mmCIF file as gemmi writes it, N, C-alpha and C atoms, coordinates in Angstrom:
data_model
loop_
_atom_site.group_PDB
_atom_site.id
_atom_site.type_symbol
_atom_site.label_atom_id
_atom_site.label_alt_id
_atom_site.label_comp_id
_atom_site.label_asym_id
_atom_site.label_entity_id
_atom_site.label_seq_id
_atom_site.pdbx_PDB_ins_code
_atom_site.Cartn_x
_atom_site.Cartn_y
_atom_site.Cartn_z
_atom_site.occupancy
_atom_site.B_iso_or_equiv
_atom_site.pdbx_formal_charge
_atom_site.auth_seq_id
_atom_site.auth_asym_id
_atom_site.pdbx_PDB_model_num
ATOM 1 N N . ALA Axp A 1 ? 80.143 -27.416 -93.681 1 0 ? 1 A 1
ATOM 2 C CA . ALA Axp A 1 ? 80.841 -28.573 -93.134 1 0 ? 1 A 1
ATOM 3 C C . ALA Axp A 1 ? 80.105 -29.075 -91.897 1 0 ? 1 A 1
ATOM 4 N N . SER Axp A 2 ? 80.085 -30.373 -91.755 1 0 ? 2 A 1
ATOM 5 C CA . SER Axp A 2 ? 79.418 -30.931 -90.579 1 0 ? 2 A 1
ATOM 6 C C . SER Axp A 2 ? 80.448 -31.554 -89.651 1 0 ? 2 A 1
ATOM 7 N N . LEU Axp A 3 ? 80.063 -31.678 -88.4 1 0 ? 3 A 1
ATOM 8 C CA . LEU Axp A 3 ? 80.97 -32.254 -87.41 1 0 ? 3 A 1
ATOM 9 C C . LEU Axp A 3 ? 81.023 -33.763 -87.569 1 0 ? 3 A 1
ATOM 10 N N . ASP Axp A 4 ? 82.208 -34.293 -87.653 1 0 ? 4 A 1
ATOM 11 C CA . ASP Axp A 4 ? 82.437 -35.728 -87.775 1 0 ? 4 A 1
ATOM 12 C C . ASP Axp A 4 ? 82.397 -36.341 -86.378 1 0 ? 4 A 1
ATOM 13 N N . ARG Axp A 5 ? 81.296 -37.049 -86.071 1 0 ? 5 A 1
ATOM 14 C CA . ARG Axp A 5 ? 81.138 -37.618 -84.733 1 0 ? 5 A 1
ATOM 15 C C . ARG Axp A 5 ? 82.221 -38.64 -84.433 1 0 ? 5 A 1
ATOM 16 N N . GLU Axp A 6 ? 82.648 -39.391 -85.425 1 0 ? 6 A 1
ATOM 17 C CA . GLU Axp A 6 ? 83.711 -40.375 -85.2 1 0 ? 6 A 1
ATOM 18 C C . GLU Axp A 6 ? 85.019 -39.683 -84.837 1 0 ? 6 A 1
ATOM 19 N N . ALA Axp A 7 ? 85.306 -38.564 -85.501 1 0 ? 7 A 1
ATOM 20 C CA . ALA Axp A 7 ? 86.526 -37.817 -85.191 1 0 ? 7 A 1
ATOM 21 C C . ALA Axp A 7 ? 86.441 -37.23 -83.787 1 0 ? 7 A 1
ATOM 22 N N . LEU Axp A 8 ? 85.265 -36.729 -83.416 1 0 ? 8 A 1
ATOM 23 C CA . LEU Axp A 8 ? 85.073 -36.226 -82.05 1 0 ? 8 A 1
ATOM 24 C C . LEU Axp A 8 ? 85.249 -37.35 -81.038 1 0 ? 8 A 1
ATOM 25 N N . ALA Axp A 9 ? 84.661 -38.493 -81.328 1 0 ? 9 A 1
ATOM 26 C CA . ALA Axp A 9 ? 84.737 -39.629 -80.403 1 0 ? 9 A 1
ATOM 27 C C . ALA Axp A 9 ? 86.178 -40.119 -80.238 1 0 ? 9 A 1
ATOM 28 N N . ALA Axp A 10 ? 87.002 -39.91 -81.262 1 0 ? 10 A 1
ATOM 29 C CA . ALA Axp A 10 ? 88.396 -40.361 -81.205 1 0 ? 10 A 1
ATOM 30 C C . ALA Axp A 10 ? 89.262 -39.448 -80.345 1 0 ? 10 A 1
ATOM 31 N N . LEU Axp A 11 ? 88.749 -38.268 -80.01 1 0 ? 11 A 1
ATOM 32 C CA . LEU Axp A 11 ? 89.513 -37.355 -79.154 1 0 ? 11 A 1
ATOM 33 C C . LEU Axp A 11 ? 89.571 -37.905 -77.734 1 0 ? 11 A 1
ATOM 34 N N . PRO Axp A 12 ? 90.602 -37.566 -76.998 1 0 ? 12 A 1
ATOM 35 C CA . PRO Axp A 12 ? 90.662 -37.984 -75.588 1 0 ? 12 A 1
ATOM 36 C C . PRO Axp A 12 ? 89.447 -37.455 -74.825 1 0 ? 12 A 1
ATOM 37 N N . LEU Axp A 13 ? 88.936 -38.271 -73.929 1 0 ? 13 A 1
ATOM 38 C CA . LEU Axp A 13 ? 87.763 -37.901 -73.14 1 0 ? 13 A 1
ATOM 39 C C . LEU Axp A 13 ? 87.988 -36.572 -72.414 1 0 ? 13 A 1
ATOM 40 N N . ALA Axp A 14 ? 89.173 -36.376 -71.864 1 0 ? 14 A 1
ATOM 41 C CA . ALA Axp A 14 ? 89.459 -35.139 -71.126 1 0 ? 14 A 1
ATOM 42 C C . ALA Axp A 14 ? 89.314 -33.918 -72.028 1 0 ? 14 A 1
ATOM 43 N N . LEU Axp A 15 ? 89.723 -34.045 -73.268 1 0 ? 15 A 1
ATOM 44 C CA . LEU Axp A 15 ? 89.627 -32.927 -74.204 1 0 ? 15 A 1
ATOM 45 C C . LEU Axp A 15 ? 88.17 -32.664 -74.578 1 0 ? 15 A 1
ATOM 46 N N . ARG Axp A 16 ? 87.416 -33.732 -74.825 1 0 ? 16 A 1
ATOM 47 C CA . ARG Axp A 16 ? 85.985 -33.555 -75.121 1 0 ? 16 A 1
ATOM 48 C C . ARG Axp A 16 ? 85.276 -32.909 -73.94 1 0 ? 16 A 1
ATOM 49 N N . THR Axp A 17 ? 85.624 -33.337 -72.733 1 0 ? 17 A 1
ATOM 50 C CA . THR Axp A 17 ? 85.007 -32.77 -71.525 1 0 ? 17 A 1
ATOM 51 C C . THR Axp A 17 ? 85.382 -31.305 -71.374 1 0 ? 17 A 1
ATOM 52 N N . GLU Axp A 18 ? 86.648 -30.994 -71.591 1 0 ? 18 A 1
ATOM 53 C CA . GLU Axp A 18 ? 87.125 -29.606 -71.501 1 0 ? 18 A 1
ATOM 54 C C . GLU Axp A 18 ? 86.36 -28.715 -72.484 1 0 ? 18 A 1
ATOM 55 N N . LEU Axp A 19 ? 86.212 -29.181 -73.718 1 0 ? 19 A 1
ATOM 56 C CA . LEU Axp A 19 ? 85.516 -28.396 -74.731 1 0 ? 19 A 1
ATOM 57 C C . LEU Axp A 19 ? 84.032 -28.27 -74.397 1 0 ? 19 A 1
ATOM 58 N N . SER Axp A 20 ? 83.433 -29.35 -73.948 1 0 ? 20 A 1
ATOM 59 C CA . SER Axp A 20 ? 82.027 -29.317 -73.559 1 0 ? 20 A 1
ATOM 60 C C . SER Axp A 20 ? 81.798 -28.331 -72.422 1 0 ? 20 A 1
ATOM 61 N N . ASP Axp A 21 ? 82.63 -28.392 -71.407 1 0 ? 21 A 1
ATOM 62 C CA . ASP Axp A 21 ? 82.508 -27.474 -70.263 1 0 ? 21 A 1
ATOM 63 C C . ASP Axp A 21 ? 82.688 -26.018 -70.704 1 0 ? 21 A 1
ATOM 64 N N . ALA Axp A 22 ? 83.614 -25.799 -71.631 1 0 ? 22 A 1
ATOM 65 C CA . ALA Axp A 22 ? 83.85 -24.439 -72.129 1 0 ? 22 A 1
ATOM 66 C C . ALA Axp A 22 ? 82.624 -23.917 -72.877 1 0 ? 22 A 1
ATOM 67 N N . VAL Axp A 23 ? 82.026 -24.781 -73.693 1 0 ? 23 A 1
ATOM 68 C CA . VAL Axp A 23 ? 80.842 -24.375 -74.451 1 0 ? 23 A 1
ATOM 69 C C . VAL Axp A 23 ? 79.684 -24.064 -73.501 1 0 ? 23 A 1
ATOM 70 N N . VAL Axp A 24 ? 79.492 -24.909 -72.497 1 0 ? 24 A 1
ATOM 71 C CA . VAL Axp A 24 ? 78.409 -24.683 -71.536 1 0 ? 24 A 1
ATOM 72 C C . VAL Axp A 24 ? 78.621 -23.358 -70.801 1 0 ? 24 A 1
ATOM 73 N N . SER Axp A 25 ? 79.865 -23.023 -70.5 1 0 ? 25 A 1
ATOM 74 C CA . SER Axp A 25 ? 80.157 -21.785 -69.776 1 0 ? 25 A 1
ATOM 75 C C . SER Axp A 25 ? 80.054 -20.546 -70.67 1 0 ? 25 A 1
ATOM 76 N N . LEU Axp A 26 ? 80.026 -20.781 -71.988 1 0 ? 26 A 1
ATOM 77 C CA . LEU Axp A 26 ? 80.015 -19.693 -72.979 1 0 ? 26 A 1
ATOM 78 C C . LEU Axp A 26 ? 81.217 -18.762 -72.822 1 0 ? 26 A 1
ATOM 79 N N . ASP Axp A 27 ? 82.318 -19.341 -72.359 1 0 ? 27 A 1
ATOM 80 C CA . ASP Axp A 27 ? 83.567 -18.592 -72.19 1 0 ? 27 A 1
ATOM 81 C C . ASP Axp A 27 ? 84.359 -18.695 -73.501 1 0 ? 27 A 1
ATOM 82 N N . ALA Axp A 28 ? 84.345 -17.612 -74.271 1 0 ? 28 A 1
ATOM 83 C CA . ALA Axp A 28 ? 84.961 -17.633 -75.598 1 0 ? 28 A 1
ATOM 84 C C . ALA Axp A 28 ? 86.44 -18.013 -75.552 1 0 ? 28 A 1
ATOM 85 N N . ALA Axp A 29 ? 87.168 -17.543 -74.546 1 0 ? 29 A 1
ATOM 86 C CA . ALA Axp A 29 ? 88.604 -17.857 -74.447 1 0 ? 29 A 1
ATOM 87 C C . ALA Axp A 29 ? 88.802 -19.351 -74.205 1 0 ? 29 A 1
ATOM 88 N N . ARG Axp A 30 ? 87.999 -19.944 -73.323 1 0 ? 30 A 1
ATOM 89 C CA . ARG Axp A 30 ? 88.111 -21.382 -73.055 1 0 ? 30 A 1
ATOM 90 C C . ARG Axp A 30 ? 87.703 -22.192 -74.279 1 0 ? 30 A 1
ATOM 91 N N . ILE Axp A 31 ? 86.674 -21.741 -74.982 1 0 ? 31 A 1
ATOM 92 C CA . ILE Axp A 31 ? 86.238 -22.444 -76.196 1 0 ? 31 A 1
ATOM 93 C C . ILE Axp A 31 ? 87.36 -22.412 -77.23 1 0 ? 31 A 1
ATOM 94 N N . ASP Axp A 32 ? 87.959 -21.227 -77.427 1 0 ? 32 A 1
ATOM 95 C CA . ASP Axp A 32 ? 89.075 -21.107 -78.375 1 0 ? 32 A 1
ATOM 96 C C . ASP Axp A 32 ? 90.248 -21.999 -77.983 1 0 ? 32 A 1
ATOM 97 N N . ASP Axp A 33 ? 90.567 -22.044 -76.687 1 0 ? 33 A 1
ATOM 98 C CA . ASP Axp A 33 ? 91.655 -22.91 -76.213 1 0 ? 33 A 1
ATOM 99 C C . ASP Axp A 33 ? 91.345 -24.374 -76.507 1 0 ? 33 A 1
ATOM 100 N N . GLY Axp A 34 ? 90.101 -24.782 -76.238 1 0 ? 34 A 1
ATOM 101 C CA . GLY Axp A 34 ? 89.698 -26.169 -76.495 1 0 ? 34 A 1
ATOM 102 C C . GLY Axp A 34 ? 89.777 -26.519 -77.965 1 0 ? 34 A 1
ATOM 103 N N . ILE Axp A 35 ? 89.307 -25.611 -78.807 1 0 ? 35 A 1
ATOM 104 C CA . ILE Axp A 35 ? 89.357 -25.846 -80.253 1 0 ? 35 A 1
ATOM 105 C C . ILE Axp A 35 ? 90.803 -25.906 -80.727 1 0 ? 35 A 1
ATOM 106 N N . HIS Axp A 36 ? 91.654 -25.056 -80.176 1 0 ? 36 A 1
ATOM 107 C CA . HIS Axp A 36 ? 93.083 -25.068 -80.53 1 0 ? 36 A 1
ATOM 108 C C . HIS Axp A 36 ? 93.709 -26.42 -80.162 1 0 ? 36 A 1
ATOM 109 N N . SER Axp A 37 ? 93.324 -26.956 -78.997 1 0 ? 37 A 1
ATOM 110 C CA . SER Axp A 37 ? 93.832 -28.268 -78.572 1 0 ? 37 A 1
ATOM 111 C C . SER Axp A 37 ? 93.346 -29.364 -79.519 1 0 ? 37 A 1
ATOM 112 N N . VAL Axp A 38 ? 92.098 -29.269 -79.943 1 0 ? 38 A 1
ATOM 113 C CA . VAL Axp A 38 ? 91.553 -30.248 -80.899 1 0 ? 38 A 1
ATOM 114 C C . VAL Axp A 38 ? 92.325 -30.161 -82.213 1 0 ? 38 A 1
ATOM 115 N N . ALA Axp A 39 ? 92.567 -28.937 -82.674 1 0 ? 39 A 1
ATOM 116 C CA . ALA Axp A 39 ? 93.244 -28.729 -83.953 1 0 ? 39 A 1
ATOM 117 C C . ALA Axp A 39 ? 94.647 -29.324 -83.969 1 0 ? 39 A 1
ATOM 118 N N . LYS Axp A 40 ? 95.305 -29.359 -82.816 1 0 ? 40 A 1
ATOM 119 C CA . LYS Axp A 40 ? 96.637 -29.974 -82.741 1 0 ? 40 A 1
ATOM 120 C C . LYS Axp A 40 ? 96.566 -31.469 -83.058 1 0 ? 40 A 1
ATOM 121 N N . LEU Axp A 41 ? 95.467 -32.104 -82.649 1 0 ? 41 A 1
ATOM 122 C CA . LEU Axp A 41 ? 95.295 -33.539 -82.875 1 0 ? 41 A 1
ATOM 123 C C . LEU Axp A 41 ? 94.619 -33.842 -84.202 1 0 ? 41 A 1
ATOM 124 N N . ASN Axp A 42 ? 93.708 -32.957 -84.609 1 0 ? 42 A 1
ATOM 125 C CA . ASN Axp A 42 ? 92.934 -33.178 -85.825 1 0 ? 42 A 1
ATOM 126 C C . ASN Axp A 42 ? 92.628 -31.812 -86.448 1 0 ? 42 A 1
ATOM 127 N N . PRO Axp A 43 ? 93.524 -31.343 -87.331 1 0 ? 43 A 1
ATOM 128 C CA . PRO Axp A 43 ? 93.354 -30.012 -87.906 1 0 ? 43 A 1
ATOM 129 C C . PRO Axp A 43 ? 92.021 -29.805 -88.629 1 0 ? 43 A 1
ATOM 130 N N . GLU Axp A 44 ? 91.564 -30.812 -89.335 1 0 ? 44 A 1
ATOM 131 C CA . GLU Axp A 44 ? 90.303 -30.686 -90.065 1 0 ? 44 A 1
ATOM 132 C C . GLU Axp A 44 ? 89.135 -30.49 -89.105 1 0 ? 44 A 1
ATOM 133 N N . LEU Axp A 45 ? 89.076 -31.308 -88.065 1 0 ? 45 A 1
ATOM 134 C CA . LEU Axp A 45 ? 88.022 -31.176 -87.067 1 0 ? 45 A 1
ATOM 135 C C . LEU Axp A 45 ? 88.127 -29.83 -86.358 1 0 ? 45 A 1
ATOM 136 N N . GLY Axp A 46 ? 89.323 -29.407 -86.047 1 0 ? 46 A 1
ATOM 137 C CA . GLY Axp A 46 ? 89.525 -28.099 -85.433 1 0 ? 46 A 1
ATOM 138 C C . GLY Axp A 46 ? 88.987 -26.976 -86.295 1 0 ? 46 A 1
ATOM 139 N N . GLY Axp A 47 ? 89.18 -27.092 -87.6 1 0 ? 47 A 1
ATOM 140 C CA . GLY Axp A 47 ? 88.668 -26.087 -88.529 1 0 ? 47 A 1
ATOM 141 C C . GLY Axp A 47 ? 87.153 -26.031 -88.544 1 0 ? 47 A 1
ATOM 142 N N . VAL Axp A 48 ? 86.526 -27.206 -88.505 1 0 ? 48 A 1
ATOM 143 C CA . VAL Axp A 48 ? 85.061 -27.258 -88.487 1 0 ? 48 A 1
ATOM 144 C C . VAL Axp A 48 ? 84.534 -26.667 -87.181 1 0 ? 48 A 1
ATOM 145 N N . LEU Axp A 49 ? 85.162 -27.036 -86.064 1 0 ? 49 A 1
ATOM 146 C CA . LEU Axp A 49 ? 84.754 -26.473 -84.772 1 0 ? 49 A 1
ATOM 147 C C . LEU Axp A 49 ? 84.923 -24.958 -84.761 1 0 ? 49 A 1
ATOM 148 N N . GLU Axp A 50 ? 86.022 -24.474 -85.319 1 0 ? 50 A 1
ATOM 149 C CA . GLU Axp A 50 ? 86.269 -23.036 -85.389 1 0 ? 50 A 1
ATOM 150 C C . GLU Axp A 50 ? 85.175 -22.345 -86.199 1 0 ? 50 A 1
ATOM 151 N N . HIS Axp A 51 ? 84.763 -22.976 -87.295 1 0 ? 51 A 1
ATOM 152 C CA . HIS Axp A 51 ? 83.694 -22.41 -88.118 1 0 ? 51 A 1
ATOM 153 C C . HIS Axp A 51 ? 82.422 -22.233 -87.287 1 0 ? 51 A 1
ATOM 154 N N . TYR Axp A 52 ? 82.022 -23.289 -86.593 1 0 ? 52 A 1
ATOM 155 C CA . TYR Axp A 52 ? 80.798 -23.202 -85.785 1 0 ? 52 A 1
ATOM 156 C C . TYR Axp A 52 ? 80.952 -22.176 -84.663 1 0 ? 52 A 1
ATOM 157 N N . ALA Axp A 53 ? 82.097 -22.17 -84.013 1 0 ? 53 A 1
ATOM 158 C CA . ALA Axp A 53 ? 82.316 -21.226 -82.918 1 0 ? 53 A 1
ATOM 159 C C . ALA Axp A 53 ? 82.291 -19.78 -83.422 1 0 ? 53 A 1
ATOM 160 N N . SER Axp A 54 ? 82.861 -19.549 -84.594 1 0 ? 54 A 1
ATOM 161 C CA . SER Axp A 54 ? 82.883 -18.182 -85.129 1 0 ? 54 A 1
ATOM 162 C C . SER Axp A 54 ? 81.478 -17.7 -85.489 1 0 ? 54 A 1
ATOM 163 N N . GLN Axp A 55 ? 80.565 -18.645 -85.695 1 0 ? 55 A 1
ATOM 164 C CA . GLN Axp A 55 ? 79.164 -18.313 -85.98 1 0 ? 55 A 1
ATOM 165 C C . GLN Axp A 55 ? 78.311 -18.371 -84.711 1 0 ? 55 A 1
ATOM 166 N N . PHE Axp A 56 ? 78.967 -18.592 -83.569 1 0 ? 56 A 1
ATOM 167 C CA . PHE Axp A 56 ? 78.292 -18.713 -82.266 1 0 ? 56 A 1
ATOM 168 C C . PHE Axp A 56 ? 77.277 -19.863 -82.252 1 0 ? 56 A 1
ATOM 169 N N . GLN Axp A 57 ? 77.577 -20.915 -83.013 1 0 ? 57 A 1
ATOM 170 C CA . GLN Axp A 57 ? 76.698 -22.087 -83.062 1 0 ? 57 A 1
ATOM 171 C C . GLN Axp A 57 ? 77.197 -23.141 -82.066 1 0 ? 57 A 1
ATOM 172 N N . TYR Axp A 58 ? 77.212 -22.724 -80.815 1 0 ? 58 A 1
ATOM 173 C CA . TYR Axp A 58 ? 77.744 -23.573 -79.752 1 0 ? 58 A 1
ATOM 174 C C . TYR Axp A 58 ? 76.865 -24.786 -79.493 1 0 ? 58 A 1
ATOM 175 N N . THR Axp A 59 ? 75.568 -24.655 -79.715 1 0 ? 59 A 1
ATOM 176 C CA . THR Axp A 59 ? 74.655 -25.776 -79.475 1 0 ? 59 A 1
ATOM 177 C C . THR Axp A 59 ? 75.019 -26.962 -80.359 1 0 ? 59 A 1
ATOM 178 N N . ILE Axp A 60 ? 75.391 -26.702 -81.599 1 0 ? 60 A 1
ATOM 179 C CA . ILE Axp A 60 ? 75.777 -27.778 -82.513 1 0 ? 60 A 1
ATOM 180 C C . ILE Axp A 60 ? 77.012 -28.504 -81.975 1 0 ? 60 A 1
ATOM 181 N N . ILE Axp A 61 ? 77.982 -27.741 -81.486 1 0 ? 61 A 1
ATOM 182 C CA . ILE Axp A 61 ? 79.202 -28.344 -80.922 1 0 ? 61 A 1
ATOM 183 C C . ILE Axp A 61 ? 78.847 -29.192 -79.706 1 0 ? 61 A 1
ATOM 184 N N . LEU Axp A 62 ? 78.054 -28.629 -78.817 1 0 ? 62 A 1
ATOM 185 C CA . LEU Axp A 62 ? 77.689 -29.334 -77.59 1 0 ? 62 A 1
ATOM 186 C C . LEU Axp A 62 ? 76.911 -30.608 -77.894 1 0 ? 62 A 1
ATOM 187 N N . GLN Axp A 63 ? 75.96 -30.537 -78.801 1 0 ? 63 A 1
ATOM 188 C CA . GLN Axp A 63 ? 75.167 -31.724 -79.143 1 0 ? 63 A 1
ATOM 189 C C . GLN Axp A 63 ? 76.036 -32.821 -79.748 1 0 ? 63 A 1
ATOM 190 N N . ALA Axp A 64 ? 76.998 -32.442 -80.564 1 0 ? 64 A 1
ATOM 191 C CA . ALA Axp A 64 ? 77.891 -33.437 -81.165 1 0 ? 64 A 1
ATOM 192 C C . ALA Axp A 64 ? 78.743 -34.117 -80.097 1 0 ? 64 A 1
ATOM 193 N N . ILE Axp A 65 ? 79.25 -33.344 -79.138 1 0 ? 65 A 1
ATOM 194 C CA . ILE Axp A 65 ? 80.049 -33.929 -78.056 1 0 ? 65 A 1
ATOM 195 C C . ILE Axp A 65 ? 79.17 -34.832 -77.198 1 0 ? 65 A 1
ATOM 196 N N . GLN Axp A 66 ? 77.975 -34.373 -76.88 1 0 ? 66 A 1
ATOM 197 C CA . GLN Axp A 66 ? 77.068 -35.175 -76.054 1 0 ? 66 A 1
ATOM 198 C C . GLN Axp A 66 ? 76.664 -36.456 -76.756 1 0 ? 66 A 1
ATOM 199 N N . SER Axp A 67 ? 76.531 -36.423 -78.074 1 0 ? 67 A 1
ATOM 200 C CA . SER Axp A 67 ? 76.17 -37.643 -78.797 1 0 ? 67 A 1
ATOM 201 C C . SER Axp A 67 ? 77.296 -38.671 -78.715 1 0 ? 67 A 1
ATOM 202 N N . CYS Axp A 68 ? 78.539 -38.2 -78.636 1 0 ? 68 A 1
ATOM 203 C CA . CYS Axp A 68 ? 79.672 -39.12 -78.448 1 0 ? 68 A 1
ATOM 204 C C . CYS Axp A 68 ? 79.56 -39.8 -77.089 1 0 ? 68 A 1
ATOM 205 N N . ARG Axp A 69 ? 79.198 -39.02 -76.078 1 0 ? 69 A 1
ATOM 206 C CA . ARG Axp A 69 ? 79.062 -39.574 -74.731 1 0 ? 69 A 1
ATOM 207 C C . ARG Axp A 69 ? 77.943 -40.607 -74.675 1 0 ? 69 A 1
ATOM 208 N N . SER Axp A 70 ? 76.821 -40.321 -75.33 1 0 ? 70 A 1
ATOM 209 C CA . SER Axp A 70 ? 75.707 -41.268 -75.287 1 0 ? 70 A 1
ATOM 210 C C . SER Axp A 70 ? 76.062 -42.553 -76.02 1 0 ? 70 A 1
ATOM 211 N N . ASP Axp A 71 ? 76.888 -42.443 -77.081 1 0 ? 71 A 1
ATOM 212 C CA . ASP Axp A 71 ? 77.338 -43.641 -77.785 1 0 ? 71 A 1
ATOM 213 C C . ASP Axp A 71 ? 78.207 -44.505 -76.882 1 0 ? 71 A 1
ATOM 214 N N . VAL Axp A 72 ? 79.054 -43.877 -76.077 1 0 ? 72 A 1
ATOM 215 C CA . VAL Axp A 72 ? 79.918 -44.611 -75.154 1 0 ? 72 A 1
ATOM 216 C C . VAL Axp A 72 ? 79.064 -45.342 -74.128 1 0 ? 72 A 1
ATOM 217 N N . VAL Axp A 73 ? 78.05 -44.668 -73.605 1 0 ? 73 A 1
ATOM 218 C CA . VAL Axp A 73 ? 77.162 -45.298 -72.625 1 0 ? 73 A 1
ATOM 219 C C . VAL Axp A 73 ? 76.449 -46.491 -73.249 1 0 ? 73 A 1
ATOM 220 N N . LYS Axp A 74 ? 75.978 -46.333 -74.478 1 0 ? 74 A 1
ATOM 221 C CA . LYS Axp A 74 ? 75.294 -47.438 -75.172 1 0 ? 74 A 1
ATOM 222 C C . LYS Axp A 74 ? 76.236 -48.626 -75.352 1 0 ? 74 A 1
ATOM 223 N N . GLU Axp A 75 ? 77.498 -48.347 -75.715 1 0 ? 75 A 1
ATOM 224 C CA . GLU Axp A 75 ? 78.47 -49.411 -75.915 1 0 ? 75 A 1
ATOM 225 C C . GLU Axp A 75 ? 78.743 -50.142 -74.602 1 0 ? 75 A 1
ATOM 226 N N . LYS Axp A 76 ? 78.872 -49.394 -73.507 1 0 ? 76 A 1
ATOM 227 C CA . LYS Axp A 76 ? 79.135 -50.025 -72.214 1 0 ? 76 A 1
ATOM 228 C C . LYS Axp A 76 ? 77.953 -50.89 -71.79 1 0 ? 76 A 1
ATOM 229 N N . ASN Axp A 77 ? 76.746 -50.433 -72.05 1 0 ? 77 A 1
ATOM 230 C CA . ASN Axp A 77 ? 75.557 -51.19 -71.674 1 0 ? 77 A 1
ATOM 231 C C . ASN Axp A 77 ? 75.365 -52.416 -72.542 1 0 ? 77 A 1
ATOM 232 N N . ALA Axp A 78 ? 75.919 -52.404 -73.741 1 0 ? 78 A 1
ATOM 233 C CA . ALA Axp A 78 ? 75.762 -53.526 -74.669 1 0 ? 78 A 1
ATOM 234 C C . ALA Axp A 78 ? 76.701 -54.673 -74.311 1 0 ? 78 A 1
ATOM 235 N N . VAL Axp A 79 ? 77.728 -54.399 -73.527 1 0 ? 79 A 1
ATOM 236 C CA . VAL Axp A 79 ? 78.743 -55.419 -73.202 1 0 ? 79 A 1
ATOM 237 C C . VAL Axp A 79 ? 78.24 -56.348 -72.118 1 0 ? 79 A 1
């Protein structure tokens, strides 16, 4: 399963930031909490994130979140 960037982008910014910060810290409890919060809003996305986290593929999660941020910056600059 791959991470749906549109689904990630649809998450509240605070939640994406929380999850990103947790991944950067490599704090498994914070990562699990962030994924649990995502799953409440989008169970399918939460499941995909859980899959990557259980495989310790945190870089994939972080890159997907960062790509959402870069898209937002591009959109703001295009206006």
